[in-house]
Amino acid sequence: FNHESPRRGETFVTRKITRAAARIALGLQDCLYLGNLDAKRDWGHARDYVEGMWRILQHDQPDDWVLATGQTTPVRTFAEMAFRAANIELAWEGSETDEIGRRTDTGAIVVRVDPAYYRPTEVDLLLGTAEKARRELGWEATTSLADMTREMVEADTAEARREAAAESVAGTGGQ
C-alpha cells in the first residue's frame, strides 16, 4: 500500500499537501488545490515498508504479501495534520467542490477543491491488512501517520527555506 516519505514525488497527494503546508507557512504559496477530500487511503512510512520488503526476501518460500498499516485516513484529515505540523490550524467550510479550508488565525483560504483533480476512476477507500506479514514475518508498521506527516513537513519546510534564501540572493544580484 501507499508508502510515503519526504522523498515522495511532489505530484503525489501526500507530498503535494506537505509541501504546500510548508510553503504557505513561509509565505511562499497562497493556496493548495486538491481533489476528493473524502478519499481514504492507507498511508505508511516507506522506511517501515522497506523493512517489510527485506523480511519478505529473508522468508524461506516465495509468496504474496501485503504491507499496510491497516488504518485509513481521509485526504482532508491528512491535510489537517500537515498544516498543523506547519503551525497552521484549518477550519473547513462548504461541501464537495465548494469546500474550502481557512486558516483559523487569519481567515485566509489556504485549501480549495478543484474538480480537475478528481480522478475519473476514483477509489473511495484503500485499506490493506498485513495480518499475514505480522504473523509470518513479524512485521508491522511502526511509524505513526502523525510522525510521518511531521517528518515530511519538516523536510519540505527546510527545502522551502533553502528556496527562499536562493531567491533572496538572486533578487539582490548575488550580493
Short mmCIF file of C-alpha atoms in Angstrom, two decimals:
data_model
loop_
_atom_site.label_atom_id
_atom_site.label_comp_id
_atom_site.label_asym_id
_atom_site.label_seq_id
_atom_site.Cartn_x
_atom_site.Cartn_y
_atom_site.Cartn_z
CA PHE A 1 0.00 0.00 0.00
CA ASN A 2 0.99 3.65 -0.25
CA HIS A 3 4.42 4.17 1.28
CA GLU A 4 5.34 7.78 1.83
CA SER A 5 8.36 9.81 2.90
CA PRO A 6 9.99 13.18 2.28
CA ARG A 7 11.41 11.65 -0.93
CA ARG A 8 7.96 11.05 -2.42
CA GLY A 9 7.39 12.85 -5.72
CA GLU A 10 5.78 16.28 -5.47
CA THR A 11 2.80 15.25 -7.61
CA PHE A 12 1.65 12.56 -5.13
CA VAL A 13 -1.09 13.92 -2.90
CA THR A 14 0.73 13.45 0.41
CA ARG A 15 3.82 15.29 -0.76
CA LYS A 16 1.73 17.89 -2.55
CA ILE A 17 -0.01 18.59 0.77
CA THR A 18 3.09 18.63 3.00
CA ARG A 19 4.98 20.80 0.54
CA ALA A 20 2.11 23.29 0.27
CA ALA A 21 1.66 23.43 4.06
CA ALA A 22 5.35 24.30 4.46
CA ARG A 23 5.33 26.85 1.66
CA ILE A 24 2.12 28.51 2.86
CA ALA A 25 3.52 28.75 6.40
CA LEU A 26 6.59 30.53 4.99
CA GLY A 27 4.55 32.84 2.74
CA LEU A 28 5.84 31.26 -0.49
CA GLN A 29 2.46 29.95 -1.63
CA ASP A 30 -1.11 31.14 -1.12
CA CYS A 31 -3.32 28.13 -1.65
CA LEU A 32 -3.36 24.35 -2.11
CA TYR A 33 -5.74 22.83 -4.67
CA LEU A 34 -6.95 19.28 -4.05
CA GLY A 35 -9.48 16.86 -5.47
CA ASN A 36 -11.65 14.50 -3.42
CA LEU A 37 -11.10 15.36 0.24
CA ASP A 38 -13.15 12.35 1.30
CA ALA A 39 -10.94 9.75 -0.43
CA LYS A 40 -9.47 7.46 2.23
CA ARG A 41 -6.05 5.89 1.97
CA ASP A 42 -3.85 3.53 3.94
CA TRP A 43 -0.61 5.55 4.18
CA GLY A 44 2.53 4.24 5.84
CA HIS A 45 6.16 5.29 6.02
CA ALA A 46 8.47 3.97 3.28
CA ARG A 47 11.08 3.14 5.94
CA ASP A 48 8.67 0.62 7.51
CA TYR A 49 7.75 -0.85 4.14
CA VAL A 50 11.39 -1.32 3.13
CA GLU A 51 11.93 -3.29 6.33
CA GLY A 52 8.91 -5.40 5.35
CA MET A 53 10.37 -5.97 1.89
CA TRP A 54 13.65 -7.06 3.46
CA ARG A 55 11.78 -9.53 5.68
CA ILE A 56 9.95 -10.88 2.63
CA LEU A 57 13.30 -11.51 0.95
CA GLN A 58 14.51 -13.40 4.02
CA HIS A 59 11.48 -15.72 4.01
CA ASP A 60 12.16 -19.34 3.02
CA GLN A 61 9.36 -19.59 0.45
CA PRO A 62 8.21 -17.08 -2.15
CA ASP A 63 4.64 -15.94 -1.57
CA ASP A 64 2.29 -13.00 -1.96
CA TRP A 65 2.41 -10.39 0.80
CA VAL A 66 0.55 -7.23 1.76
CA LEU A 67 2.35 -4.47 3.61
CA ALA A 68 -0.09 -1.93 5.01
CA THR A 69 -0.88 -0.07 8.22
CA GLY A 70 -4.46 -1.31 8.44
CA GLN A 71 -5.59 2.26 9.13
CA THR A 72 -7.35 4.55 6.72
CA THR A 73 -7.30 8.33 6.71
CA PRO A 74 -9.24 10.81 4.54
CA VAL A 75 -7.26 13.29 2.46
CA ARG A 76 -8.94 16.08 4.47
CA THR A 77 -7.54 14.70 7.75
CA PHE A 78 -4.07 14.28 6.24
CA ALA A 79 -4.22 17.96 5.17
CA GLU A 80 -5.19 18.98 8.70
CA MET A 81 -2.25 17.01 10.11
CA ALA A 82 0.21 18.53 7.64
CA PHE A 83 -0.95 22.09 8.21
CA ARG A 84 -0.89 21.52 11.99
CA ALA A 85 2.72 20.33 11.64
CA ALA A 86 3.38 23.68 9.92
CA ASN A 87 1.67 25.50 12.84
CA ILE A 88 -1.48 26.29 10.87
CA GLU A 89 -4.91 25.17 12.07
CA LEU A 90 -7.59 24.67 9.43
CA ALA A 91 -11.35 25.23 9.62
CA TRP A 92 -13.46 23.71 6.84
CA GLU A 93 -16.45 25.40 5.22
CA GLY A 94 -18.78 24.33 2.43
CA SER A 95 -19.07 20.91 0.85
CA GLU A 96 -17.93 18.92 -2.15
CA THR A 97 -16.43 21.16 -4.84
CA ASP A 98 -17.29 24.29 -2.83
CA GLU A 99 -15.38 23.15 0.25
CA ILE A 100 -12.54 25.36 1.44
CA GLY A 101 -10.02 25.25 4.24
CA ARG A 102 -9.34 28.50 6.09
CA ARG A 103 -6.54 29.38 8.45
CA THR A 104 -8.10 29.85 11.87
CA ASP A 105 -5.61 32.60 12.75
CA THR A 106 -6.05 34.85 9.68
CA GLY A 107 -9.17 33.55 7.95
CA ALA A 108 -7.23 33.22 4.69
CA ILE A 109 -8.40 30.45 2.37
CA VAL A 110 -5.45 28.07 2.02
CA VAL A 111 -7.17 24.94 0.64
CA ARG A 112 -9.63 24.76 -2.24
CA VAL A 113 -11.21 21.85 -4.05
CA ASP A 114 -10.60 21.77 -7.78
CA PRO A 115 -12.69 19.25 -9.75
CA ALA A 116 -9.79 18.94 -12.21
CA TYR A 117 -8.01 16.88 -9.54
CA TYR A 118 -10.82 14.35 -9.15
CA ARG A 119 -9.84 11.00 -10.64
CA PRO A 120 -12.35 9.57 -13.10
CA THR A 121 -11.92 6.10 -11.61
CA GLU A 122 -11.53 7.23 -8.01
CA VAL A 123 -11.49 4.51 -5.40
CA ASP A 124 -13.10 5.92 -2.26
CA LEU A 125 -11.36 3.59 0.17
CA LEU A 126 -7.96 1.88 0.01
CA LEU A 127 -7.25 -0.19 3.11
CA GLY A 128 -4.87 -3.09 3.50
CA THR A 129 -4.45 -5.86 6.00
CA ALA A 130 -0.94 -7.04 6.78
CA GLU A 131 -2.02 -9.82 9.14
CA LYS A 132 -0.06 -12.45 7.22
CA ALA A 133 3.09 -10.29 7.27
CA ARG A 134 2.65 -9.79 11.03
CA ARG A 135 2.05 -13.47 11.67
CA GLU A 136 4.69 -14.99 9.38
CA LEU A 137 7.33 -12.27 9.14
CA GLY A 138 6.92 -10.47 12.45
CA TRP A 139 6.43 -7.23 10.51
CA GLU A 140 4.22 -4.29 11.30
CA ALA A 141 4.33 -0.61 10.55
CA THR A 142 5.86 1.27 13.47
CA THR A 143 5.84 4.91 12.31
CA SER A 144 2.60 6.71 13.11
CA LEU A 145 0.89 8.76 10.43
CA ALA A 146 1.34 11.87 12.59
CA ASP A 147 5.10 11.26 12.90
CA MET A 148 5.44 10.57 9.18
CA THR A 149 3.48 13.70 8.30
CA ARG A 150 5.55 15.84 10.66
CA GLU A 151 8.78 14.42 9.16
CA MET A 152 7.55 15.24 5.65
CA VAL A 153 6.51 18.80 6.59
CA GLU A 154 9.85 19.42 8.34
CA ALA A 155 11.76 18.28 5.25
CA ASP A 156 9.57 20.40 2.97
CA THR A 157 9.98 23.40 5.29
CA ALA A 158 13.77 23.06 5.11
CA GLU A 159 13.58 22.81 1.32
CA ALA A 160 11.29 25.86 1.11
CA ARG A 161 13.65 27.87 3.31
CA ARG A 162 16.57 26.99 1.01
CA GLU A 163 14.47 28.02 -1.99
CA ALA A 164 13.52 31.33 -0.36
CA ALA A 165 17.14 32.03 0.55
CA ALA A 166 18.28 31.29 -3.01
CA GLU A 167 15.57 33.58 -4.43
CA SER A 168 16.59 36.29 -1.96
CA VAL A 169 20.23 36.07 -3.04
CA ALA A 170 19.22 36.06 -6.72
CA GLY A 171 16.99 39.09 -6.14
CA THR A 172 19.88 41.09 -4.68
CA GLY A 173 22.10 40.37 -7.64
CA GLY A 174 24.05 37.78 -5.65
CA GLN A 175 25.34 40.38 -3.18
#
